[in-house]
Coordinates of C-alpha atoms in Angstrom, one line a residue:
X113 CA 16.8 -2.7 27.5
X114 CA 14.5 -0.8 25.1
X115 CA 11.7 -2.5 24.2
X116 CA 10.6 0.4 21.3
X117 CA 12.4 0.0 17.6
X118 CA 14.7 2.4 16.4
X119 CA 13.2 4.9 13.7
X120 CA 14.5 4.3 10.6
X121 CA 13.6 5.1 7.1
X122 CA 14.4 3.9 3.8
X123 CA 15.1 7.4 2.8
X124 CA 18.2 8.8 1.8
X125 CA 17.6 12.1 0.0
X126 CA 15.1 13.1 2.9
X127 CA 15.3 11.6 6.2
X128 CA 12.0 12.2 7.2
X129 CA 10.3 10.5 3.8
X130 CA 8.8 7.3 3.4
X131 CA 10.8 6.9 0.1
X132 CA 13.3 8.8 -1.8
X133 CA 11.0 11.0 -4.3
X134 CA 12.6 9.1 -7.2
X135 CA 11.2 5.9 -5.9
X136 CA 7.9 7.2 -4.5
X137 CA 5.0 5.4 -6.4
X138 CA 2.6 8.4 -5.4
X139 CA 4.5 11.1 -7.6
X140 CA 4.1 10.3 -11.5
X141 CA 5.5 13.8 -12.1
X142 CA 2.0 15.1 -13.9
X143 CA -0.4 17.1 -12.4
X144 CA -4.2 15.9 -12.7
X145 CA -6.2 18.2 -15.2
X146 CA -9.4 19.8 -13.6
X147 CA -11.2 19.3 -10.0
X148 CA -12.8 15.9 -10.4
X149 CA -9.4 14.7 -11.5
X150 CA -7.2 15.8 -8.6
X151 CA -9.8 14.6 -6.1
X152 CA -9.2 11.1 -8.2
X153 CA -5.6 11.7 -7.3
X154 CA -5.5 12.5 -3.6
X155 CA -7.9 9.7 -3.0
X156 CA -5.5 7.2 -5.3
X157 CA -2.5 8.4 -3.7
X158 CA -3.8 8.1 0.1
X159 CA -5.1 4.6 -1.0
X160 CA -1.3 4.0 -1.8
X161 CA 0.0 5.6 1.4
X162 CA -2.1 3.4 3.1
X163 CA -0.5 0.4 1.0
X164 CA 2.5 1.3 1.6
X165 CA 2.6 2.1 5.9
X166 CA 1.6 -2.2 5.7
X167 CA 4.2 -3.7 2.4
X168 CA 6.9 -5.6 3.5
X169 CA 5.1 -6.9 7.3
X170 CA 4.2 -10.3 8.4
X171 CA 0.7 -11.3 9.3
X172 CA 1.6 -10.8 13.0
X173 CA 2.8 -7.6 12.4
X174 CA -0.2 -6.2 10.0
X175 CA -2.3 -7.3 13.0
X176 CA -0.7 -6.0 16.3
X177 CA -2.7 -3.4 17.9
X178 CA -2.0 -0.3 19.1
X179 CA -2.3 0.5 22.6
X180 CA -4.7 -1.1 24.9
X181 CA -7.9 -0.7 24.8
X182 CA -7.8 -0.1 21.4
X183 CA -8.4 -2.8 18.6
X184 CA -6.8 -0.5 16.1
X185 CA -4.1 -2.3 13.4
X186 CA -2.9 -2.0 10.7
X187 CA -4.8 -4.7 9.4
X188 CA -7.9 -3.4 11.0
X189 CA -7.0 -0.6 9.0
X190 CA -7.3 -2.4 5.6
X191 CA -10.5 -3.4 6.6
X192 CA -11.8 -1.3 8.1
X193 CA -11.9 1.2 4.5
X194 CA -13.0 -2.2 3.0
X195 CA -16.1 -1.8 4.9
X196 CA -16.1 2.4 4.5
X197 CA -16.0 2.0 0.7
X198 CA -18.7 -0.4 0.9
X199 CA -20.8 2.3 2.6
X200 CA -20.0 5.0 0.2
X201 CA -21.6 3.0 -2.2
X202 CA -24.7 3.2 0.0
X203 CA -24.3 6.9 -0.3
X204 CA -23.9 7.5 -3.8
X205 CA -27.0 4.6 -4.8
X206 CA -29.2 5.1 -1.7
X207 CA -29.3 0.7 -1.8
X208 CA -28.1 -0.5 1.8
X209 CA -25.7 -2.9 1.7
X210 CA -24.6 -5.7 4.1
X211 CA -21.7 -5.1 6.0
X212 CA -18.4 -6.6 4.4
X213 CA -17.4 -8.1 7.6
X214 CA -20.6 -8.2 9.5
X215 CA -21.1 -7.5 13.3
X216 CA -20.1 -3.9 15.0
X217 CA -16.3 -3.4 14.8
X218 CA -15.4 -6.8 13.4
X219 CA -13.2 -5.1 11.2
X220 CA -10.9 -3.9 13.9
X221 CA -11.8 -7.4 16.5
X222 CA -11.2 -9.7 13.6
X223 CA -8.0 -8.3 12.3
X224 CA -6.0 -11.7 13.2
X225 CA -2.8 -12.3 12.3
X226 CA -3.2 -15.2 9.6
X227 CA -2.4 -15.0 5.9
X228 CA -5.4 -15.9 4.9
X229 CA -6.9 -13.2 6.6
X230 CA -4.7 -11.1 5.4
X231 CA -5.1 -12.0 1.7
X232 CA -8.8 -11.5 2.4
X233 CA -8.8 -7.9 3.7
X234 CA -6.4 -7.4 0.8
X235 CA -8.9 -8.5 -1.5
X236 CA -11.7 -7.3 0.1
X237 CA -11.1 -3.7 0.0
X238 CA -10.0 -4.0 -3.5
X239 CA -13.2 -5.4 -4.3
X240 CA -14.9 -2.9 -2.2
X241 CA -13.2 0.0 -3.7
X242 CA -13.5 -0.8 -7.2
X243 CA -17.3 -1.2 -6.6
X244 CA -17.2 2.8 -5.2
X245 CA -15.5 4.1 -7.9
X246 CA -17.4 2.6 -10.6
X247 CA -21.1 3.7 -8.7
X248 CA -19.6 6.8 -8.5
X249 CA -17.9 7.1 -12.1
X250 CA -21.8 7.2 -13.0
X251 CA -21.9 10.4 -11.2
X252 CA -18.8 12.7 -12.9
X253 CA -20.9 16.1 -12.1
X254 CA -19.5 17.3 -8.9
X255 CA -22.5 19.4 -7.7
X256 CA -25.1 16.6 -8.4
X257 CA -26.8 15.7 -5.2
X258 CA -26.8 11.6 -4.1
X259 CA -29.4 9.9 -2.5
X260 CA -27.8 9.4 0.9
X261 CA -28.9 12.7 2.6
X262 CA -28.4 14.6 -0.6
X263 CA -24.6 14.6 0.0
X264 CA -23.0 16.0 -3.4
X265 CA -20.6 14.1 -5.2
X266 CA -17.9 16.6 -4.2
X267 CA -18.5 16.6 -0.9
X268 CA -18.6 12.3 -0.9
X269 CA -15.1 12.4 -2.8
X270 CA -13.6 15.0 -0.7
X271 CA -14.9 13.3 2.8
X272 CA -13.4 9.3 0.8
X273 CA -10.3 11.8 0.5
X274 CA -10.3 12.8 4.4
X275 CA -11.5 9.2 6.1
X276 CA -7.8 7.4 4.3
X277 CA -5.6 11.3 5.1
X278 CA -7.1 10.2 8.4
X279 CA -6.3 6.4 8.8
X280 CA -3.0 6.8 6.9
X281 CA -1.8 9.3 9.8
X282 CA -3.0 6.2 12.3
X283 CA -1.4 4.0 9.8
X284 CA 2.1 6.1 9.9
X285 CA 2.1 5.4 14.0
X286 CA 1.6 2.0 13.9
X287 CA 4.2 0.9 11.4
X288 CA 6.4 3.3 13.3
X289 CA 5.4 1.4 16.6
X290 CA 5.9 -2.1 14.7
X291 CA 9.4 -1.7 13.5
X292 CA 10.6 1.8 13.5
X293 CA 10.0 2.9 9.9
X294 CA 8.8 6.6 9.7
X295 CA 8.1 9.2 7.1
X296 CA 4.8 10.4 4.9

């Protein structure tokens, strides 16, 4: 008996997609004008990605870890970036904010499967995001310098891009450990 899923995707153009391309949310089919814009895009469609690796699970399933001793889950996941964009808006205003979730890693240790948890996180980190893009939307030149170590706003939207690239790879092994579904 296996206890692993079969791999499956919902692809049928491309095996190894998340999505047929004509049903992929992440490609409008424009490219973004200019550098500030297509760091916009990458970050929106990673934050998408990310969405995506956790539609269509239960509340058990967004919050089964890993492998032991990890705490890592998919709903860790969720908020864990909740508390991430929280502290970009730290970066970018140089005001220290309290911790969305409090305590050290109580994103990952409080990631329990109930639906009101869930529907927090969920709300949480949309809250939380919307917070960093409009601190930062007050910030459109790319080589200005923020108060948090004098990071520039490229470098800030460029390391937002890398920490979800990051935790959307983690994210594509989880789902594929929860049921089996692969691709990017």
């Amino acid at each position: 008996m296996n206890d692993h899923p079969e791999r499956w995707s919902r692809a049928t153009v491309y095996p190894d997609m998340w999505a047929d391309p004509a049903d992929d949310p992440r490609d409008n089919g424009e490219a973004p004008e200019g550098e500030l814009a297509t760091l916009q895009d990458f970050l929106s469609g990673y934050r998408l990605t990310l969405r995506m690796k956790c539609e269509g699970l239960d509340p058990e399933q967004l919050a089964r870890r890993s492998v032991p001793p990890s705490t890592m889950s998919l709903l860790g996941l969720i908020r864990h970036l909740a508390e991430v964009e929280r502290d970009w808006i730290t970066w970018i205003t140089g005001e220290p904010l309290p911790k969305v979730y409090g305590g050290r890693d109580a994103d990952f240790h409080e990631a329990v499967a109930d639906q009101a948890v869930v529907d927090a996180s969920y709300a949480d980190l949309e809250r939380e995001q919307a917070a960093a893009d409009a601190a930062l939307a007050e910030h459109p030149d790319l080589g200005e310098r923020l108060p948090k170590d004098g990071i520039a706003v490229r470098e800030l939207m460029v390391h937002r891009i890398e920490e979800y690239a990051r935790h959307c790879g983690h994210a594509d092994l989880l789902r594929e450990c929860v049921d089996g579904r692969v691709g990017q």
